[in-house]
Amino acid sequence: MEPKKLRALIIDDEEYARKNLMMMLDDFCPEIEVIGEASGKEQAKALITASKPDVVFLDIRMPSGAEGFELLEEVEEKNFLVIFVTAFKDYAIRAFNASAVYYLLKPIDIDDLRVAVEKLVEANNVFGQDPENYVTYFRSLRNLSDQLLRNKPNNRIAISHTKGLKIVEDNTISHLEASGNCTTIYFNDGTRYLDTRTLKIYENILNPAKFFRIHKSHIINLNNLAEYINEDGHYAVLKNGLRIPVARNRVADFVKMLKEG
């Protein structure tokens, strides 16, 4: 038996963009079945309510920028996933990553589309096990909206884990450690989570005024730093006594930052 296809809607005010994405999904993503399309917020809201999709491909310049996020706020049954299709670049990428949402930059690259759909299938399998995941997920979308449209500073990060999504305040993070192509996030209360994103992505997500990458495998929360020692090597000592190595090529920048603190 073939696996069940994910039922998708495409929402974009440009007809060419909708048709192009529909063609790409049809040609390269057999996991997706496009069941409808819409060009504006009100039409999209009615379509989502009527068709109950598994996923919505949503342009967030439609056309005002706020319209896509308003749509997500106003839909009553929030039990679908979203892939943003956007021309946003640069600073916005940090916001997308911090919210643990999937996005595609226009013009859409086929390889990026495949990766997004594969992640989507994984998330759909996990989210279906606990409806509470959708509550957390849409909270992360609201955080994203605050950052992109209202320029609110964001101290929250959404972490994907094996059972769904967790939103955390960044000041609850003690330190982070590379685990292959994944990242282990250690919290002040002693708990930890494994996220499938790399430490490099976290280096870009996290507030550089609070976090410092002291080693290719380690990022620390500077608020948890107790001391720096350079006896028998270079180490950052956290308030809980943990000693984490500082790479030689990062010592000068680290010490300079501490002195300018």
Tab-separated table of C-alpha atoms in Angstrom:
chain	number	residue	atom	x	y	z
A	1	MET	CA	0.000	0.000	0.000
A	2	GLU	CA	1.337	3.432	-0.941
A	3	PRO	CA	1.754	5.897	1.951
A	4	LYS	CA	-1.025	8.439	2.228
A	5	LYS	CA	-0.254	11.677	0.417
A	6	LEU	CA	-0.271	14.979	2.294
A	7	ARG	CA	-3.110	17.192	1.081
A	8	ALA	CA	-1.812	20.661	0.252
A	9	LEU	CA	-3.109	24.142	-0.525
A	10	ILE	CA	-1.081	26.798	-2.343
A	11	ILE	CA	-1.789	30.406	-1.344
A	12	ASP	CA	-0.144	33.178	-3.347
A	13	ASP	CA	-1.542	36.290	-5.007
A	14	GLU	CA	0.501	35.634	-8.169
A	15	GLU	CA	-1.090	33.053	-10.472
A	16	TYR	CA	2.227	32.259	-12.160
A	17	ALA	CA	3.834	31.516	-8.775
A	18	ARG	CA	0.970	29.172	-7.817
A	19	LYS	CA	1.100	27.278	-11.111
A	20	ASN	CA	4.888	27.007	-10.990
A	21	LEU	CA	4.889	25.556	-7.476
A	22	MET	CA	2.040	23.191	-8.367
A	23	MET	CA	4.030	21.899	-11.330
A	24	MET	CA	7.181	21.422	-9.225
A	25	LEU	CA	5.275	19.522	-6.549
A	26	ASP	CA	3.627	17.338	-9.166
A	27	ASP	CA	6.944	16.558	-10.869
A	28	PHE	CA	9.267	16.142	-7.880
A	29	CYS	CA	7.230	15.553	-4.711
A	30	PRO	CA	5.005	12.466	-4.956
A	31	GLU	CA	4.276	12.768	-1.211
A	32	ILE	CA	2.145	15.866	-1.880
A	33	GLU	CA	-1.293	16.132	-3.456
A	34	VAL	CA	-2.350	19.703	-4.250
A	35	ILE	CA	-6.085	19.975	-3.535
A	36	GLY	CA	-6.612	23.686	-4.084
A	37	GLU	CA	-5.212	27.179	-4.483
A	38	ALA	CA	-6.139	30.699	-3.412
A	39	SER	CA	-5.002	34.214	-4.252
A	40	GLY	CA	-6.066	36.140	-1.150
A	41	LYS	CA	-6.755	35.905	2.565
A	42	GLU	CA	-10.545	35.552	2.609
A	43	GLN	CA	-10.598	32.979	-0.200
A	44	ALA	CA	-7.782	31.071	1.516
A	45	LYS	CA	-9.532	31.097	4.890
A	46	ALA	CA	-12.701	29.624	3.401
A	47	LEU	CA	-10.688	27.013	1.498
A	48	ILE	CA	-8.736	25.924	4.579
A	49	THR	CA	-11.937	25.620	6.613
A	50	ALA	CA	-13.677	23.590	3.908
A	51	SER	CA	-10.842	21.288	2.813
A	52	LYS	CA	-8.905	20.752	6.072
A	53	PRO	CA	-5.445	20.427	4.456
A	54	ASP	CA	-2.387	18.768	5.979
A	55	VAL	CA	-0.109	21.546	4.744
A	56	VAL	CA	-0.379	25.072	3.396
A	57	PHE	CA	2.254	26.575	1.111
A	58	LEU	CA	1.855	30.236	2.014
A	59	ASP	CA	3.346	33.313	0.400
A	60	ILE	CA	3.840	35.977	3.086
A	61	ARG	CA	3.999	38.931	0.726
A	62	MET	CA	0.360	38.437	-0.147
A	63	PRO	CA	0.294	41.385	-0.909
A	64	SER	CA	0.761	43.411	2.285
A	65	GLY	CA	3.211	41.182	4.169
A	66	ALA	CA	0.857	40.974	7.143
A	67	GLU	CA	-1.920	39.213	5.265
A	68	GLY	CA	-0.398	35.735	5.445
A	69	PHE	CA	0.089	35.952	9.204
A	70	GLU	CA	-3.385	37.405	9.695
A	71	LEU	CA	-4.754	34.399	7.816
A	72	LEU	CA	-3.029	32.000	10.222
A	73	GLU	CA	-4.363	33.927	13.228
A	74	GLU	CA	-7.940	33.946	11.934
A	75	VAL	CA	-8.264	30.290	10.917
A	76	GLU	CA	-10.117	28.523	13.732
A	77	GLU	CA	-8.956	24.920	13.302
A	78	LYS	CA	-5.186	25.137	13.470
A	79	ASN	CA	-4.204	21.554	12.678
A	80	PHE	CA	-2.034	21.875	9.603
A	81	LEU	CA	1.603	22.649	8.892
A	82	VAL	CA	2.897	25.640	6.949
A	83	ILE	CA	5.710	26.068	4.465
A	84	PHE	CA	6.360	29.744	3.850
A	85	VAL	CA	7.210	30.655	0.273
A	86	THR	CA	8.913	34.006	0.474
A	87	ALA	CA	11.237	36.575	-1.023
A	88	PHE	CA	12.410	37.546	2.498
A	89	LYS	CA	16.167	37.197	2.869
A	90	ASP	CA	19.047	38.092	5.185
A	91	TYR	CA	17.802	39.026	8.677
A	92	ALA	CA	14.551	37.136	8.148
A	93	ILE	CA	16.356	33.810	7.770
A	94	ARG	CA	17.391	34.034	11.420
A	95	ALA	CA	13.754	34.543	12.370
A	96	PHE	CA	12.599	31.567	10.289
A	97	ASN	CA	15.226	29.292	11.821
A	98	ALA	CA	14.534	30.452	15.368
A	99	SER	CA	10.865	29.600	14.885
A	100	ALA	CA	11.686	26.103	13.552
A	101	VAL	CA	9.388	26.596	10.578
A	102	TYR	CA	9.952	25.504	7.016
A	103	TYR	CA	10.449	28.052	4.289
A	104	LEU	CA	11.346	28.285	0.609
A	105	LEU	CA	13.037	31.286	-0.923
A	106	LYS	CA	11.809	32.529	-4.272
A	107	PRO	CA	12.770	31.562	-6.928
A	108	ILE	CA	12.240	28.053	-5.583
A	109	ASP	CA	15.112	25.601	-5.924
A	110	ILE	CA	14.104	21.974	-6.547
A	111	ASP	CA	16.584	20.596	-3.996
A	112	ASP	CA	15.314	23.021	-1.341
A	113	LEU	CA	11.756	21.963	-2.128
A	114	ARG	CA	12.621	18.282	-1.713
A	115	VAL	CA	14.313	18.938	1.646
A	116	ALA	CA	11.340	20.969	2.876
A	117	VAL	CA	8.870	18.262	1.862
A	118	GLU	CA	10.934	15.516	3.520
A	119	LYS	CA	10.973	17.518	6.769
A	120	LEU	CA	7.281	18.141	6.361
A	121	VAL	CA	6.511	14.412	6.104
A	122	GLU	CA	8.562	13.730	9.259
A	123	ALA	CA	6.821	16.529	11.163
A	124	ASN	CA	3.380	15.394	10.046
A	125	ASN	CA	4.052	11.907	11.419
A	126	VAL	CA	5.158	13.342	14.777
A	127	PHE	CA	2.516	16.050	15.117
A	128	GLY	CA	-0.328	13.652	14.508
A	129	GLN	CA	0.567	11.785	17.702
A	130	ASP	CA	-0.277	14.750	19.948
A	131	PRO	CA	-2.649	17.602	18.976
A	132	GLU	CA	-0.906	19.814	21.552
A	133	ASN	CA	1.992	20.010	19.095
A	134	TYR	CA	-0.109	22.213	16.832
A	135	VAL	CA	-0.735	24.640	19.710
A	136	THR	CA	3.008	24.956	20.243
A	137	TYR	CA	3.636	25.158	16.507
A	138	PHE	CA	1.243	28.053	15.947
A	139	ARG	CA	2.741	29.814	18.948
A	140	SER	CA	6.077	29.630	17.143
A	141	LEU	CA	4.421	31.129	14.041
A	142	ARG	CA	3.162	34.008	16.188
A	143	ASN	CA	6.711	34.560	17.425
A	144	LEU	CA	7.834	34.696	13.807
A	145	SER	CA	5.116	37.222	12.973
A	146	ASP	CA	6.225	39.422	15.884
A	147	GLN	CA	9.791	39.405	14.640
A	148	LEU	CA	9.173	39.993	10.949
A	149	LEU	CA	6.262	42.411	11.060
A	150	ARG	CA	6.392	44.123	14.437
A	151	ASN	CA	10.168	44.170	14.910
A	152	LYS	CA	9.806	42.770	18.408
A	153	PRO	CA	13.027	41.345	19.824
A	154	ASN	CA	12.629	37.609	20.169
A	155	ASN	CA	14.050	35.741	23.143
A	156	ARG	CA	12.198	32.551	22.269
A	157	ILE	CA	13.521	29.654	20.229
A	158	ALA	CA	11.521	26.717	18.909
A	159	ILE	CA	13.313	23.367	19.178
A	160	SER	CA	12.276	20.358	17.134
A	161	HIS	CA	12.623	17.062	18.980
A	162	THR	CA	11.435	13.492	18.558
A	163	LYS	CA	7.962	14.153	20.006
A	164	GLY	CA	7.219	17.517	18.447
A	165	LEU	CA	8.167	21.102	19.171
A	166	LYS	CA	9.284	22.917	22.310
A	167	ILE	CA	9.492	26.699	22.704
A	168	VAL	CA	12.105	27.947	25.160
A	169	GLU	CA	13.371	31.279	26.451
A	170	ASP	CA	17.002	31.646	25.416
A	171	ASN	CA	18.077	32.566	28.959
A	172	THR	CA	17.113	29.041	30.091
A	173	ILE	CA	19.862	27.594	27.863
A	174	SER	CA	23.161	26.824	29.578
A	175	HIS	CA	25.252	25.763	26.584
A	176	LEU	CA	25.096	23.896	23.276
A	177	GLU	CA	27.264	21.138	21.874
A	178	ALA	CA	27.639	19.793	18.347
A	179	SER	CA	26.565	16.168	17.973
A	180	GLY	CA	27.505	15.267	14.408
A	181	ASN	CA	25.161	17.291	12.212
A	182	CYS	CA	22.826	17.812	15.167
A	183	THR	CA	23.009	19.970	18.289
A	184	THR	CA	22.513	18.993	21.915
A	185	ILE	CA	21.018	21.871	23.897
A	186	TYR	CA	21.684	21.850	27.651
A	187	PHE	CA	19.379	23.783	29.962
A	188	ASN	CA	19.962	25.355	33.351
A	189	ASP	CA	17.613	22.854	35.011
A	190	GLY	CA	19.775	19.914	33.876
A	191	THR	CA	17.547	18.764	31.014
A	192	ARG	CA	18.728	18.543	27.421
A	193	TYR	CA	17.296	18.171	23.925
A	194	LEU	CA	18.749	16.971	20.650
A	195	ASP	CA	17.842	19.161	17.675
A	196	THR	CA	18.513	18.121	14.076
A	197	ARG	CA	19.885	21.565	13.202
A	198	THR	CA	23.638	22.196	13.171
A	199	LEU	CA	25.585	24.261	15.690
A	200	LYS	CA	26.299	26.751	12.878
A	201	ILE	CA	22.586	27.423	12.514
A	202	TYR	CA	22.343	28.006	16.259
A	203	GLU	CA	25.300	30.363	16.086
A	204	ASN	CA	23.253	32.430	13.611
A	205	ILE	CA	19.978	32.116	15.540
A	206	LEU	CA	21.181	33.017	19.016
A	207	ASN	CA	21.648	36.556	20.271
A	208	PRO	CA	25.395	37.341	19.928
A	209	ALA	CA	25.202	39.614	22.979
A	210	LYS	CA	24.282	36.561	25.080
A	211	PHE	CA	25.956	33.603	23.377
A	212	PHE	CA	29.511	32.995	22.165
A	213	ARG	CA	30.919	30.147	20.092
A	214	ILE	CA	34.119	29.307	21.946
A	215	HIS	CA	34.931	26.154	19.979
A	216	LYS	CA	33.816	24.418	16.780
A	217	SER	CA	31.751	22.115	19.019
A	218	HIS	CA	30.590	24.497	21.769
A	219	ILE	CA	28.479	27.608	22.301
A	220	ILE	CA	28.023	28.991	25.817
A	221	ASN	CA	25.504	31.333	27.407
A	222	LEU	CA	27.697	34.170	28.670
A	223	ASN	CA	25.333	34.730	31.599
A	224	ASN	CA	26.409	31.302	32.871
A	225	LEU	CA	30.145	32.013	32.628
A	226	ALA	CA	31.916	31.975	36.001
A	227	GLU	CA	35.533	32.341	34.832
A	228	TYR	CA	38.021	31.872	32.021
A	229	ILE	CA	41.225	29.973	32.786
A	230	ASN	CA	44.296	29.360	30.616
A	231	GLU	CA	46.154	26.809	32.703
A	232	ASP	CA	46.941	23.558	30.855
A	233	GLY	CA	44.823	24.799	27.965
A	234	HIS	CA	42.029	27.340	27.619
A	235	TYR	CA	38.690	26.786	29.344
A	236	ALA	CA	35.403	28.537	30.027
A	237	VAL	CA	34.118	27.501	33.436
A	238	LEU	CA	30.354	27.698	33.851
A	239	LYS	CA	28.600	28.519	37.127
A	240	ASN	CA	27.768	24.837	37.590
A	241	GLY	CA	31.491	23.997	37.497
A	242	LEU	CA	31.522	22.540	33.987
A	243	ARG	CA	34.763	23.249	32.093
A	244	ILE	CA	34.378	23.702	28.342
A	245	PRO	CA	37.430	24.075	26.065
A	246	VAL	CA	38.067	27.331	24.232
A	247	ALA	CA	39.681	26.788	20.819
A	248	ARG	CA	43.051	28.523	20.365
A	249	ASN	CA	41.822	30.442	17.337
A	250	ARG	CA	38.914	31.855	19.372
A	251	VAL	CA	40.808	32.841	22.515
A	252	ALA	CA	41.721	36.386	21.403
A	253	ASP	CA	38.150	37.282	20.381
A	254	PHE	CA	36.749	35.657	23.513
A	255	VAL	CA	39.071	37.516	25.876
A	256	LYS	CA	38.511	40.802	24.029
A	257	MET	CA	34.742	40.359	24.291
A	258	LEU	CA	35.013	39.611	28.037
A	259	LYS	CA	37.121	42.713	28.668
A	260	GLU	CA	34.787	44.938	26.690
A	261	GLY	CA	31.857	43.088	28.273
